[in-house]
Amino acid sequence: MSAEKESGKTAGQEYTIKFIPSQGGDTRTIRISGSILKYGIASLLAGALLFVGAFSYAVYSTMANKSGSAEIEDLRQVNAIQQEQLLQLAKKANALQEDMNQLKKLEEDIRRLSGAQPVQDNNSGNGDKQGEAGNHNGQGGPINKPTVQNVSDTLSLVEQGLAIRRQSLTALKEELSQRQQALGLPGISLPGGTTPAIWPARGVVSSPYGLRWNGSDFHPGIDIANDMGTPIIATADGVVRVAGWNDGGYGNMVDIDHGNGIMTRYGHAMQVAVVAGQQVHRGQVIAYMGSTGFSTGPHVHYEVRINGQAVNPSAYLH
Protein backbone atom coordinates (compact mmCIF):
# COMPACT_ATOMS: atom_id res chain seq x y z
CA MET A 1 0.00 0.00 0.00
CA SER A 2 1.33 3.50 -0.84
CA ALA A 3 0.04 7.04 -0.74
CA GLU A 4 0.83 9.84 -3.17
CA LYS A 5 0.35 13.57 -2.71
CA GLU A 6 -1.07 15.46 -5.67
CA SER A 7 -1.68 19.18 -6.21
CA GLY A 8 -3.95 21.14 -8.52
CA LYS A 9 -4.54 24.76 -9.14
CA THR A 10 -8.24 24.70 -8.34
CA ALA A 11 -8.93 21.49 -6.41
CA GLY A 12 -6.43 22.06 -3.55
CA GLN A 13 -4.52 19.26 -1.81
CA GLU A 14 -5.55 15.65 -2.31
CA TYR A 15 -4.27 12.40 -0.84
CA THR A 16 -4.18 9.19 -2.84
CA ILE A 17 -4.23 5.85 -1.11
CA LYS A 18 -3.36 2.79 -3.21
CA PHE A 19 -4.03 -0.79 -2.17
CA ILE A 20 -1.55 -3.19 -3.89
CA PRO A 21 -2.10 -6.91 -3.33
CA SER A 22 1.00 -8.81 -2.20
CA GLN A 23 0.61 -11.59 -4.80
CA GLY A 24 -0.43 -9.53 -7.75
CA GLY A 25 -3.87 -8.52 -8.95
CA ASP A 26 -5.66 -5.27 -9.53
CA THR A 27 -4.47 -2.19 -7.65
CA ARG A 28 -7.14 -0.07 -6.02
CA THR A 29 -6.83 3.68 -5.53
CA ILE A 30 -8.73 6.01 -3.18
CA ARG A 31 -8.41 9.79 -3.37
CA ILE A 32 -9.27 11.84 -0.25
CA SER A 33 -9.23 15.62 -0.04
CA GLY A 34 -7.21 17.22 2.69
CA SER A 35 -10.26 18.72 4.43
CA ILE A 36 -12.05 15.35 4.63
CA LEU A 37 -8.93 13.70 6.01
CA LYS A 38 -8.66 16.37 8.71
CA TYR A 39 -12.31 15.93 9.68
CA GLY A 40 -11.87 12.17 9.80
CA ILE A 41 -8.85 12.37 12.05
CA ALA A 42 -10.65 14.87 14.31
CA SER A 43 -13.70 12.57 14.51
CA LEU A 44 -11.50 9.59 15.44
CA LEU A 45 -9.84 11.60 18.19
CA ALA A 46 -13.21 12.86 19.52
CA GLY A 47 -14.61 9.31 19.49
CA ALA A 48 -11.55 8.04 21.31
CA LEU A 49 -11.93 10.73 23.96
CA LEU A 50 -15.64 9.93 24.40
CA PHE A 51 -14.86 6.24 24.73
CA VAL A 52 -12.18 6.86 27.33
CA GLY A 53 -14.53 9.18 29.32
CA ALA A 54 -17.43 6.74 29.19
CA PHE A 55 -15.18 3.88 30.24
CA SER A 56 -13.73 5.88 33.12
CA TYR A 57 -17.20 6.90 34.31
CA ALA A 58 -18.41 3.30 34.16
CA VAL A 59 -15.43 2.13 36.23
CA TYR A 60 -15.98 4.94 38.78
CA SER A 61 -19.70 4.21 39.07
CA THR A 62 -19.00 0.52 39.62
CA MET A 63 -16.46 1.22 42.35
CA ALA A 64 -18.73 3.79 44.01
CA ASN A 65 -21.67 1.37 44.03
CA LYS A 66 -19.50 -1.33 45.59
CA SER A 67 -18.27 1.10 48.25
CA GLY A 68 -21.83 2.29 49.01
CA SER A 69 -23.10 -1.27 49.30
CA ALA A 70 -20.31 -2.10 51.74
CA GLU A 71 -21.12 0.94 53.90
CA ILE A 72 -24.83 0.08 53.93
CA GLU A 73 -24.03 -3.48 54.98
CA ASP A 74 -21.77 -2.21 57.77
CA LEU A 75 -24.54 0.11 59.00
CA ARG A 76 -27.02 -2.74 58.96
CA GLN A 77 -24.71 -4.89 61.05
CA VAL A 78 -24.12 -2.07 63.56
CA ASN A 79 -27.86 -1.42 63.81
CA ALA A 80 -28.58 -5.12 64.36
CA ILE A 81 -26.04 -5.22 67.20
CA GLN A 82 -27.52 -2.12 68.84
CA GLN A 83 -31.04 -3.53 68.57
CA GLU A 84 -29.92 -6.74 70.24
CA GLN A 85 -28.23 -4.77 73.02
CA LEU A 86 -31.38 -2.71 73.57
CA LEU A 87 -33.51 -5.86 73.70
CA GLN A 88 -31.28 -7.51 76.28
CA LEU A 89 -31.15 -4.35 78.42
CA ALA A 90 -34.92 -3.96 78.25
CA LYS A 91 -35.44 -7.58 79.33
CA LYS A 92 -33.08 -7.10 82.26
CA ALA A 93 -34.80 -3.86 83.28
CA ASN A 94 -38.22 -5.53 83.18
CA ALA A 95 -36.93 -8.43 85.28
CA LEU A 96 -35.48 -6.05 87.87
CA GLN A 97 -38.72 -4.06 87.94
CA GLU A 98 -40.66 -7.25 88.58
CA ASP A 99 -38.27 -8.13 91.42
CA MET A 100 -38.80 -4.70 92.95
CA ASN A 101 -42.59 -5.08 92.71
CA GLN A 102 -42.39 -8.41 94.49
CA LEU A 103 -40.23 -6.92 97.23
CA LYS A 104 -42.70 -4.06 97.61
CA LYS A 105 -45.58 -6.51 98.00
CA LEU A 106 -43.55 -8.49 100.53
CA GLU A 107 -42.92 -5.34 102.53
CA GLU A 108 -46.61 -4.46 102.50
CA ASP A 109 -47.50 -7.97 103.68
CA ILE A 110 -44.98 -7.74 106.51
CA ARG A 111 -46.32 -4.36 107.56
CA ARG A 112 -49.88 -5.63 107.45
CA LEU A 113 -49.02 -8.64 109.61
CA SER A 114 -46.91 -6.66 112.06
CA GLY A 115 -49.13 -3.61 112.53
CA ALA A 116 -46.62 -1.17 111.06
CA GLN A 117 -47.87 1.85 109.15
CA PRO A 118 -48.70 1.15 105.48
CA VAL A 119 -46.30 2.59 102.95
CA GLN A 120 -47.40 6.02 101.72
CA ASP A 121 -47.09 6.90 98.04
CA ASN A 122 -44.51 9.67 97.71
CA ASN A 123 -46.27 10.94 94.61
CA SER A 124 -49.50 11.73 96.40
CA GLY A 125 -49.84 14.82 98.53
CA ASN A 126 -51.74 15.22 101.79
CA GLY A 127 -52.94 18.07 103.94
CA ASP A 128 -51.92 21.51 102.71
CA LYS A 129 -49.50 20.03 100.20
CA GLN A 130 -52.36 18.34 98.43
CA GLY A 131 -54.08 21.66 97.99
CA GLU A 132 -50.92 23.33 96.77
CA ALA A 133 -49.59 20.73 94.36
CA GLY A 134 -52.20 18.01 94.00
CA ASN A 135 -54.20 19.84 91.34
CA HIS A 136 -51.20 20.41 89.05
CA ASN A 137 -50.23 17.59 86.73
CA GLY A 138 -48.34 19.29 83.88
CA GLN A 139 -46.00 17.11 81.84
CA GLY A 140 -43.66 17.74 78.94
CA GLY A 141 -40.21 17.42 77.49
CA PRO A 142 -38.71 16.16 74.21
CA ILE A 143 -39.42 12.64 73.03
CA ASN A 144 -36.28 10.65 72.20
CA LYS A 145 -35.88 7.20 70.74
CA PRO A 146 -34.37 4.63 73.14
CA THR A 147 -30.64 4.15 72.94
CA VAL A 148 -28.24 1.80 74.66
CA GLN A 149 -27.12 4.64 76.91
CA ASN A 150 -30.52 5.84 78.18
CA VAL A 151 -31.81 2.28 78.64
CA SER A 152 -28.65 1.54 80.62
CA ASP A 153 -29.30 4.63 82.76
CA THR A 154 -32.87 3.47 83.39
CA LEU A 155 -31.55 0.06 84.40
CA SER A 156 -29.22 1.70 86.90
CA LEU A 157 -32.14 3.59 88.45
CA VAL A 158 -34.12 0.37 88.81
CA GLU A 159 -31.15 -1.31 90.48
CA GLN A 160 -30.88 1.61 92.90
CA GLY A 161 -34.58 1.31 93.72
CA LEU A 162 -34.15 -2.41 94.32
CA ALA A 163 -31.30 -1.76 96.73
CA ILE A 164 -33.38 0.82 98.62
CA ARG A 165 -36.28 -1.62 98.87
CA ARG A 166 -33.99 -4.30 100.30
CA GLN A 167 -32.70 -1.82 102.86
CA SER A 168 -36.28 -0.97 103.81
CA LEU A 169 -37.13 -4.64 104.35
CA THR A 170 -34.02 -5.14 106.44
CA ALA A 171 -34.90 -2.16 108.62
CA LEU A 172 -38.46 -3.43 108.97
CA LYS A 173 -37.31 -6.85 110.11
CA GLU A 174 -35.09 -5.17 112.68
CA GLU A 175 -38.05 -3.12 113.86
CA LEU A 176 -40.18 -6.24 114.27
CA SER A 177 -37.41 -8.00 116.14
CA GLN A 178 -37.11 -5.09 118.58
CA ARG A 179 -40.88 -5.03 119.12
CA GLN A 180 -41.00 -8.74 119.83
CA GLN A 181 -38.11 -8.50 122.28
CA ALA A 182 -39.75 -5.56 124.05
CA LEU A 183 -43.03 -7.45 124.41
CA GLY A 184 -41.37 -10.74 125.22
CA LEU A 185 -43.33 -12.43 122.41
CA PRO A 186 -42.11 -15.37 120.30
CA GLY A 187 -43.99 -14.23 117.20
CA ILE A 188 -45.76 -11.32 115.60
CA SER A 189 -49.21 -11.94 117.05
CA LEU A 190 -50.17 -11.36 120.65
CA PRO A 191 -51.07 -14.34 122.90
CA GLY A 192 -54.27 -15.96 121.67
CA GLY A 193 -57.72 -16.04 123.27
CA THR A 194 -61.34 -15.99 122.12
CA THR A 195 -62.47 -13.26 124.52
CA PRO A 196 -61.82 -9.64 123.46
CA ALA A 197 -59.16 -8.29 125.78
CA ILE A 198 -57.15 -5.52 124.08
CA TRP A 199 -57.71 -2.19 122.34
CA PRO A 200 -58.44 -2.52 118.60
CA ALA A 201 -56.21 0.47 117.74
CA ARG A 202 -54.10 3.19 119.24
CA GLY A 203 -55.74 6.59 119.60
CA VAL A 204 -58.14 8.63 121.70
CA VAL A 205 -61.77 7.83 122.46
CA SER A 206 -63.67 10.41 120.44
CA SER A 207 -67.13 9.02 121.23
CA PRO A 208 -67.98 6.57 124.07
CA TYR A 209 -70.61 3.84 124.26
CA GLY A 210 -74.18 4.92 125.07
CA LEU A 211 -76.26 8.06 124.59
CA ARG A 212 -74.67 11.04 122.87
CA TRP A 213 -75.61 14.35 121.25
CA ASN A 214 -77.90 15.29 124.18
CA GLY A 215 -79.62 11.94 124.12
CA SER A 216 -80.64 12.10 120.45
CA ASP A 217 -78.57 9.08 119.47
CA PHE A 218 -77.47 5.80 121.04
CA HIS A 219 -73.95 4.78 120.16
CA PRO A 220 -73.56 0.95 120.26
CA GLY A 221 -69.77 1.02 120.45
CA ILE A 222 -66.81 3.33 120.98
CA ASP A 223 -64.95 5.49 118.47
CA ILE A 224 -61.16 5.55 118.65
CA ALA A 225 -59.62 8.31 116.55
CA ASN A 226 -56.12 8.48 115.11
CA ASP A 227 -54.29 9.19 111.84
CA MET A 228 -55.50 7.80 108.54
CA GLY A 229 -53.96 4.38 107.98
CA THR A 230 -53.45 3.52 111.67
CA PRO A 231 -53.53 -0.30 111.94
CA ILE A 232 -56.69 -1.93 113.35
CA ILE A 233 -56.11 -5.30 115.03
CA ALA A 234 -58.30 -8.19 116.08
CA THR A 235 -58.99 -8.09 119.82
CA ALA A 236 -59.32 -11.90 120.07
CA ASP A 237 -58.94 -15.07 118.02
CA GLY A 238 -61.79 -15.88 115.70
CA VAL A 239 -63.14 -16.28 112.17
CA VAL A 240 -63.91 -13.34 109.89
CA ARG A 241 -67.59 -13.35 108.97
CA VAL A 242 -67.81 -10.01 107.13
CA ALA A 243 -65.02 -8.12 105.38
CA GLY A 244 -66.00 -5.32 103.05
CA TRP A 245 -68.44 -2.52 102.41
CA ASN A 246 -71.52 -2.06 104.61
CA ASP A 247 -74.45 0.04 103.43
CA GLY A 248 -75.69 0.70 106.96
CA GLY A 249 -73.23 3.50 107.64
CA TYR A 250 -70.23 1.46 108.82
CA GLY A 251 -68.36 1.88 105.52
CA ASN A 252 -65.58 -0.68 105.17
CA MET A 253 -66.30 -3.10 108.02
CA VAL A 254 -64.94 -6.30 109.55
CA ASP A 255 -66.99 -8.67 111.76
CA ILE A 256 -65.16 -11.41 113.67
CA ASP A 257 -66.91 -14.38 115.28
CA HIS A 258 -65.06 -15.45 118.43
CA GLY A 259 -67.37 -18.30 119.34
CA ASN A 260 -69.64 -18.69 122.35
CA GLY A 261 -71.91 -15.96 120.95
CA ILE A 262 -69.17 -13.30 121.06
CA MET A 263 -68.64 -11.07 118.01
CA THR A 264 -66.61 -7.89 117.46
CA ARG A 265 -67.15 -5.25 114.78
CA TYR A 266 -64.68 -2.76 113.33
CA GLY A 267 -66.10 0.03 111.12
CA HIS A 268 -65.13 2.99 108.88
CA ALA A 269 -61.84 1.40 107.72
CA MET A 270 -59.82 2.90 104.91
CA GLN A 271 -58.77 -0.57 103.78
CA VAL A 272 -59.70 -4.10 104.83
CA ALA A 273 -56.79 -6.55 105.13
CA VAL A 274 -58.69 -9.84 105.62
CA VAL A 275 -61.39 -11.81 103.82
CA ALA A 276 -64.54 -13.57 104.97
CA GLY A 277 -63.84 -17.07 106.29
CA GLN A 278 -60.28 -16.26 107.28
CA GLN A 279 -58.96 -17.40 110.68
CA VAL A 280 -57.37 -14.50 112.57
CA HIS A 281 -55.51 -14.21 115.84
CA ARG A 282 -55.43 -11.61 118.58
CA GLY A 283 -53.16 -8.74 117.59
CA GLN A 284 -53.34 -9.48 113.86
CA VAL A 285 -53.91 -6.47 111.60
CA ILE A 286 -57.32 -6.77 109.97
CA ALA A 287 -57.81 -3.25 108.54
CA TYR A 288 -56.48 0.30 108.45
CA MET A 289 -58.19 3.29 110.01
CA GLY A 290 -60.20 5.49 107.68
CA SER A 291 -63.30 7.61 107.38
CA THR A 292 -65.67 5.61 105.19
CA GLY A 293 -69.43 5.40 105.69
CA PHE A 294 -71.10 7.82 108.12
CA SER A 295 -67.96 9.44 109.50
CA THR A 296 -66.56 12.90 110.18
CA GLY A 297 -62.88 11.90 110.35
CA PRO A 298 -60.48 8.96 110.56
CA HIS A 299 -61.36 6.58 113.40
CA VAL A 300 -62.43 3.02 114.10
CA HIS A 301 -65.91 2.24 115.40
CA TYR A 302 -65.51 -0.78 117.71
CA GLU A 303 -68.35 -2.93 118.98
CA VAL A 304 -68.58 -6.02 121.18
CA ARG A 305 -71.76 -8.06 120.74
CA ILE A 306 -72.95 -10.94 122.93
CA ASN A 307 -75.54 -13.12 121.22
CA GLY A 308 -76.24 -10.29 118.82
CA GLN A 309 -76.71 -7.62 121.51
CA ALA A 310 -74.23 -4.71 121.67
CA VAL A 311 -72.60 -4.32 125.09
CA ASN A 312 -70.23 -1.71 126.51
CA PRO A 313 -66.76 -2.50 125.05
CA SER A 314 -65.06 -0.80 128.01
CA ALA A 315 -65.26 -4.04 129.97
CA TYR A 316 -63.15 -5.71 127.29
CA LEU A 317 -60.44 -3.07 126.98
CA HIS A 318 -57.25 -3.75 128.92
Coordinates of C-alpha atoms in Angstrom, one line a residue:
M1 CA 0.0 0.0 0.0
S2 CA 1.3 3.5 -0.8
A3 CA 0.0 7.0 -0.7
E4 CA 0.8 9.8 -3.2
K5 CA 0.4 13.6 -2.7
E6 CA -1.1 15.5 -5.7
S7 CA -1.7 19.2 -6.2
G8 CA -4.0 21.1 -8.5
K9 CA -4.5 24.8 -9.1
T10 CA -8.2 24.7 -8.3
A11 CA -8.9 21.5 -6.4
G12 CA -6.4 22.1 -3.6
Q13 CA -4.5 19.3 -1.8
E14 CA -5.5 15.6 -2.3
Y15 CA -4.3 12.4 -0.8
T16 CA -4.2 9.2 -2.8
I17 CA -4.2 5.9 -1.1
K18 CA -3.4 2.8 -3.2
F19 CA -4.0 -0.8 -2.2
I20 CA -1.5 -3.2 -3.9
P21 CA -2.1 -6.9 -3.3
S22 CA 1.0 -8.8 -2.2
Q23 CA 0.6 -11.6 -4.8
G24 CA -0.4 -9.5 -7.7
G25 CA -3.9 -8.5 -9.0
D26 CA -5.7 -5.3 -9.5
T27 CA -4.5 -2.2 -7.6
R28 CA -7.1 -0.1 -6.0
T29 CA -6.8 3.7 -5.5
I30 CA -8.7 6.0 -3.2
R31 CA -8.4 9.8 -3.4
I32 CA -9.3 11.8 -0.3
S33 CA -9.2 15.6 0.0
G34 CA -7.2 17.2 2.7
S35 CA -10.3 18.7 4.4
I36 CA -12.0 15.4 4.6
L37 CA -8.9 13.7 6.0
K38 CA -8.7 16.4 8.7
Y39 CA -12.3 15.9 9.7
G40 CA -11.9 12.2 9.8
I41 CA -8.9 12.4 12.1
A42 CA -10.6 14.9 14.3
S43 CA -13.7 12.6 14.5
L44 CA -11.5 9.6 15.4
L45 CA -9.8 11.6 18.2
A46 CA -13.2 12.9 19.5
G47 CA -14.6 9.3 19.5
A48 CA -11.6 8.0 21.3
L49 CA -11.9 10.7 24.0
L50 CA -15.6 9.9 24.4
F51 CA -14.9 6.2 24.7
V52 CA -12.2 6.9 27.3
G53 CA -14.5 9.2 29.3
A54 CA -17.4 6.7 29.2
F55 CA -15.2 3.9 30.2
S56 CA -13.7 5.9 33.1
Y57 CA -17.2 6.9 34.3
A58 CA -18.4 3.3 34.2
V59 CA -15.4 2.1 36.2
Y60 CA -16.0 4.9 38.8
S61 CA -19.7 4.2 39.1
T62 CA -19.0 0.5 39.6
M63 CA -16.5 1.2 42.4
A64 CA -18.7 3.8 44.0
N65 CA -21.7 1.4 44.0
K66 CA -19.5 -1.3 45.6
S67 CA -18.3 1.1 48.3
G68 CA -21.8 2.3 49.0
S69 CA -23.1 -1.3 49.3
A70 CA -20.3 -2.1 51.7
E71 CA -21.1 0.9 53.9
I72 CA -24.8 0.1 53.9
E73 CA -24.0 -3.5 55.0
D74 CA -21.8 -2.2 57.8
L75 CA -24.5 0.1 59.0
R76 CA -27.0 -2.7 59.0
Q77 CA -24.7 -4.9 61.1
V78 CA -24.1 -2.1 63.6
N79 CA -27.9 -1.4 63.8
A80 CA -28.6 -5.1 64.4
I81 CA -26.0 -5.2 67.2
Q82 CA -27.5 -2.1 68.8
Q83 CA -31.0 -3.5 68.6
E84 CA -29.9 -6.7 70.2
Q85 CA -28.2 -4.8 73.0
L86 CA -31.4 -2.7 73.6
L87 CA -33.5 -5.9 73.7
Q88 CA -31.3 -7.5 76.3
L89 CA -31.1 -4.4 78.4
A90 CA -34.9 -4.0 78.2
K91 CA -35.4 -7.6 79.3
K92 CA -33.1 -7.1 82.3
A93 CA -34.8 -3.9 83.3
N94 CA -38.2 -5.5 83.2
A95 CA -36.9 -8.4 85.3
L96 CA -35.5 -6.1 87.9
Q97 CA -38.7 -4.1 87.9
E98 CA -40.7 -7.2 88.6
D99 CA -38.3 -8.1 91.4
M100 CA -38.8 -4.7 93.0
N101 CA -42.6 -5.1 92.7
Q102 CA -42.4 -8.4 94.5
L103 CA -40.2 -6.9 97.2
K104 CA -42.7 -4.1 97.6
K105 CA -45.6 -6.5 98.0
L106 CA -43.5 -8.5 100.5
E107 CA -42.9 -5.3 102.5
E108 CA -46.6 -4.5 102.5
D109 CA -47.5 -8.0 103.7
I110 CA -45.0 -7.7 106.5
R111 CA -46.3 -4.4 107.6
R112 CA -49.9 -5.6 107.5
L113 CA -49.0 -8.6 109.6
S114 CA -46.9 -6.7 112.1
G115 CA -49.1 -3.6 112.5
A116 CA -46.6 -1.2 111.1
Q117 CA -47.9 1.8 109.2
P118 CA -48.7 1.1 105.5
V119 CA -46.3 2.6 103.0
Q120 CA -47.4 6.0 101.7
D121 CA -47.1 6.9 98.0
N122 CA -44.5 9.7 97.7
N123 CA -46.3 10.9 94.6
S124 CA -49.5 11.7 96.4
G125 CA -49.8 14.8 98.5
N126 CA -51.7 15.2 101.8
G127 CA -52.9 18.1 103.9
D128 CA -51.9 21.5 102.7
K129 CA -49.5 20.0 100.2
Q130 CA -52.4 18.3 98.4
G131 CA -54.1 21.7 98.0
E132 CA -50.9 23.3 96.8
A133 CA -49.6 20.7 94.4
G134 CA -52.2 18.0 94.0
N135 CA -54.2 19.8 91.3
H136 CA -51.2 20.4 89.0
N137 CA -50.2 17.6 86.7
G138 CA -48.3 19.3 83.9
Q139 CA -46.0 17.1 81.8
G140 CA -43.7 17.7 78.9
G141 CA -40.2 17.4 77.5
P142 CA -38.7 16.2 74.2
I143 CA -39.4 12.6 73.0
N144 CA -36.3 10.6 72.2
K145 CA -35.9 7.2 70.7
P146 CA -34.4 4.6 73.1
T147 CA -30.6 4.2 72.9
V148 CA -28.2 1.8 74.7
Q149 CA -27.1 4.6 76.9
N150 CA -30.5 5.8 78.2
V151 CA -31.8 2.3 78.6
S152 CA -28.7 1.5 80.6
D153 CA -29.3 4.6 82.8
T154 CA -32.9 3.5 83.4
L155 CA -31.6 0.1 84.4
S156 CA -29.2 1.7 86.9
L157 CA -32.1 3.6 88.4
V158 CA -34.1 0.4 88.8
E159 CA -31.2 -1.3 90.5
Q160 CA -30.9 1.6 92.9
G161 CA -34.6 1.3 93.7
L162 CA -34.2 -2.4 94.3
A163 CA -31.3 -1.8 96.7
I164 CA -33.4 0.8 98.6
R165 CA -36.3 -1.6 98.9
R166 CA -34.0 -4.3 100.3
Q167 CA -32.7 -1.8 102.9
S168 CA -36.3 -1.0 103.8
L169 CA -37.1 -4.6 104.3
T170 CA -34.0 -5.1 106.4
A171 CA -34.9 -2.2 108.6
L172 CA -38.5 -3.4 109.0
K173 CA -37.3 -6.9 110.1
E174 CA -35.1 -5.2 112.7
E175 CA -38.1 -3.1 113.9
L176 CA -40.2 -6.2 114.3
S177 CA -37.4 -8.0 116.1
Q178 CA -37.1 -5.1 118.6
R179 CA -40.9 -5.0 119.1
Q180 CA -41.0 -8.7 119.8
Q181 CA -38.1 -8.5 122.3
A182 CA -39.7 -5.6 124.1
L183 CA -43.0 -7.5 124.4
G184 CA -41.4 -10.7 125.2
L185 CA -43.3 -12.4 122.4
P186 CA -42.1 -15.4 120.3
G187 CA -44.0 -14.2 117.2
I188 CA -45.8 -11.3 115.6
S189 CA -49.2 -11.9 117.1
L190 CA -50.2 -11.4 120.6
P191 CA -51.1 -14.3 122.9
G192 CA -54.3 -16.0 121.7
G193 CA -57.7 -16.0 123.3
T194 CA -61.3 -16.0 122.1
T195 CA -62.5 -13.3 124.5
P196 CA -61.8 -9.6 123.5
A197 CA -59.2 -8.3 125.8
I198 CA -57.1 -5.5 124.1
W199 CA -57.7 -2.2 122.3
P200 CA -58.4 -2.5 118.6
A201 CA -56.2 0.5 117.7
R202 CA -54.1 3.2 119.2
G203 CA -55.7 6.6 119.6
V204 CA -58.1 8.6 121.7
V205 CA -61.8 7.8 122.5
S206 CA -63.7 10.4 120.4
S207 CA -67.1 9.0 121.2
P208 CA -68.0 6.6 124.1
Y209 CA -70.6 3.8 124.3
G210 CA -74.2 4.9 125.1
L211 CA -76.3 8.1 124.6
R212 CA -74.7 11.0 122.9
W213 CA -75.6 14.3 121.2
N214 CA -77.9 15.3 124.2
G215 CA -79.6 11.9 124.1
S216 CA -80.6 12.1 120.4
D217 CA -78.6 9.1 119.5
F218 CA -77.5 5.8 121.0
H219 CA -73.9 4.8 120.2
P220 CA -73.6 1.0 120.3
G221 CA -69.8 1.0 120.4
I222 CA -66.8 3.3 121.0
D223 CA -64.9 5.5 118.5
I224 CA -61.2 5.5 118.7
A225 CA -59.6 8.3 116.5
N226 CA -56.1 8.5 115.1
D227 CA -54.3 9.2 111.8
M228 CA -55.5 7.8 108.5
G229 CA -54.0 4.4 108.0
T230 CA -53.4 3.5 111.7
P231 CA -53.5 -0.3 111.9
I232 CA -56.7 -1.9 113.3
I233 CA -56.1 -5.3 115.0
A234 CA -58.3 -8.2 116.1
T235 CA -59.0 -8.1 119.8
A236 CA -59.3 -11.9 120.1
D237 CA -58.9 -15.1 118.0
G238 CA -61.8 -15.9 115.7
V239 CA -63.1 -16.3 112.2
V240 CA -63.9 -13.3 109.9
R241 CA -67.6 -13.3 109.0
V242 CA -67.8 -10.0 107.1
A243 CA -65.0 -8.1 105.4
G244 CA -66.0 -5.3 103.0
W245 CA -68.4 -2.5 102.4
N246 CA -71.5 -2.1 104.6
D247 CA -74.5 0.0 103.4
G248 CA -75.7 0.7 107.0
G249 CA -73.2 3.5 107.6
Y250 CA -70.2 1.5 108.8
G251 CA -68.4 1.9 105.5
N252 CA -65.6 -0.7 105.2
M253 CA -66.3 -3.1 108.0
V254 CA -64.9 -6.3 109.5
D255 CA -67.0 -8.7 111.8
I256 CA -65.2 -11.4 113.7
D257 CA -66.9 -14.4 115.3
H258 CA -65.1 -15.5 118.4
G259 CA -67.4 -18.3 119.3
N260 CA -69.6 -18.7 122.4
G261 CA -71.9 -16.0 120.9
I262 CA -69.2 -13.3 121.1
M263 CA -68.6 -11.1 118.0
T264 CA -66.6 -7.9 117.5
R265 CA -67.1 -5.3 114.8
Y266 CA -64.7 -2.8 113.3
G267 CA -66.1 0.0 111.1
H268 CA -65.1 3.0 108.9
A269 CA -61.8 1.4 107.7
M270 CA -59.8 2.9 104.9
Q271 CA -58.8 -0.6 103.8
V272 CA -59.7 -4.1 104.8
A273 CA -56.8 -6.5 105.1
V274 CA -58.7 -9.8 105.6
V275 CA -61.4 -11.8 103.8
A276 CA -64.5 -13.6 105.0
G277 CA -63.8 -17.1 106.3
Q278 CA -60.3 -16.3 107.3
Q279 CA -59.0 -17.4 110.7
V280 CA -57.4 -14.5 112.6
H281 CA -55.5 -14.2 115.8
R282 CA -55.4 -11.6 118.6
G283 CA -53.2 -8.7 117.6
Q284 CA -53.3 -9.5 113.9
V285 CA -53.9 -6.5 111.6
I286 CA -57.3 -6.8 110.0
A287 CA -57.8 -3.3 108.5
Y288 CA -56.5 0.3 108.5
M289 CA -58.2 3.3 110.0
G290 CA -60.2 5.5 107.7
S291 CA -63.3 7.6 107.4
T292 CA -65.7 5.6 105.2
G293 CA -69.4 5.4 105.7
F294 CA -71.1 7.8 108.1
S295 CA -68.0 9.4 109.5
T296 CA -66.6 12.9 110.2
G297 CA -62.9 11.9 110.3
P298 CA -60.5 9.0 110.6
H299 CA -61.4 6.6 113.4
V300 CA -62.4 3.0 114.1
H301 CA -65.9 2.2 115.4
Y302 CA -65.5 -0.8 117.7
E303 CA -68.4 -2.9 119.0
V304 CA -68.6 -6.0 121.2
R305 CA -71.8 -8.1 120.7
I306 CA -73.0 -10.9 122.9
N307 CA -75.5 -13.1 121.2
G308 CA -76.2 -10.3 118.8
Q309 CA -76.7 -7.6 121.5
A310 CA -74.2 -4.7 121.7
V311 CA -72.6 -4.3 125.1
N312 CA -70.2 -1.7 126.5
P313 CA -66.8 -2.5 125.1
S314 CA -65.1 -0.8 128.0
A315 CA -65.3 -4.0 130.0
Y316 CA -63.1 -5.7 127.3
L317 CA -60.4 -3.1 127.0
H318 CA -57.2 -3.8 128.9

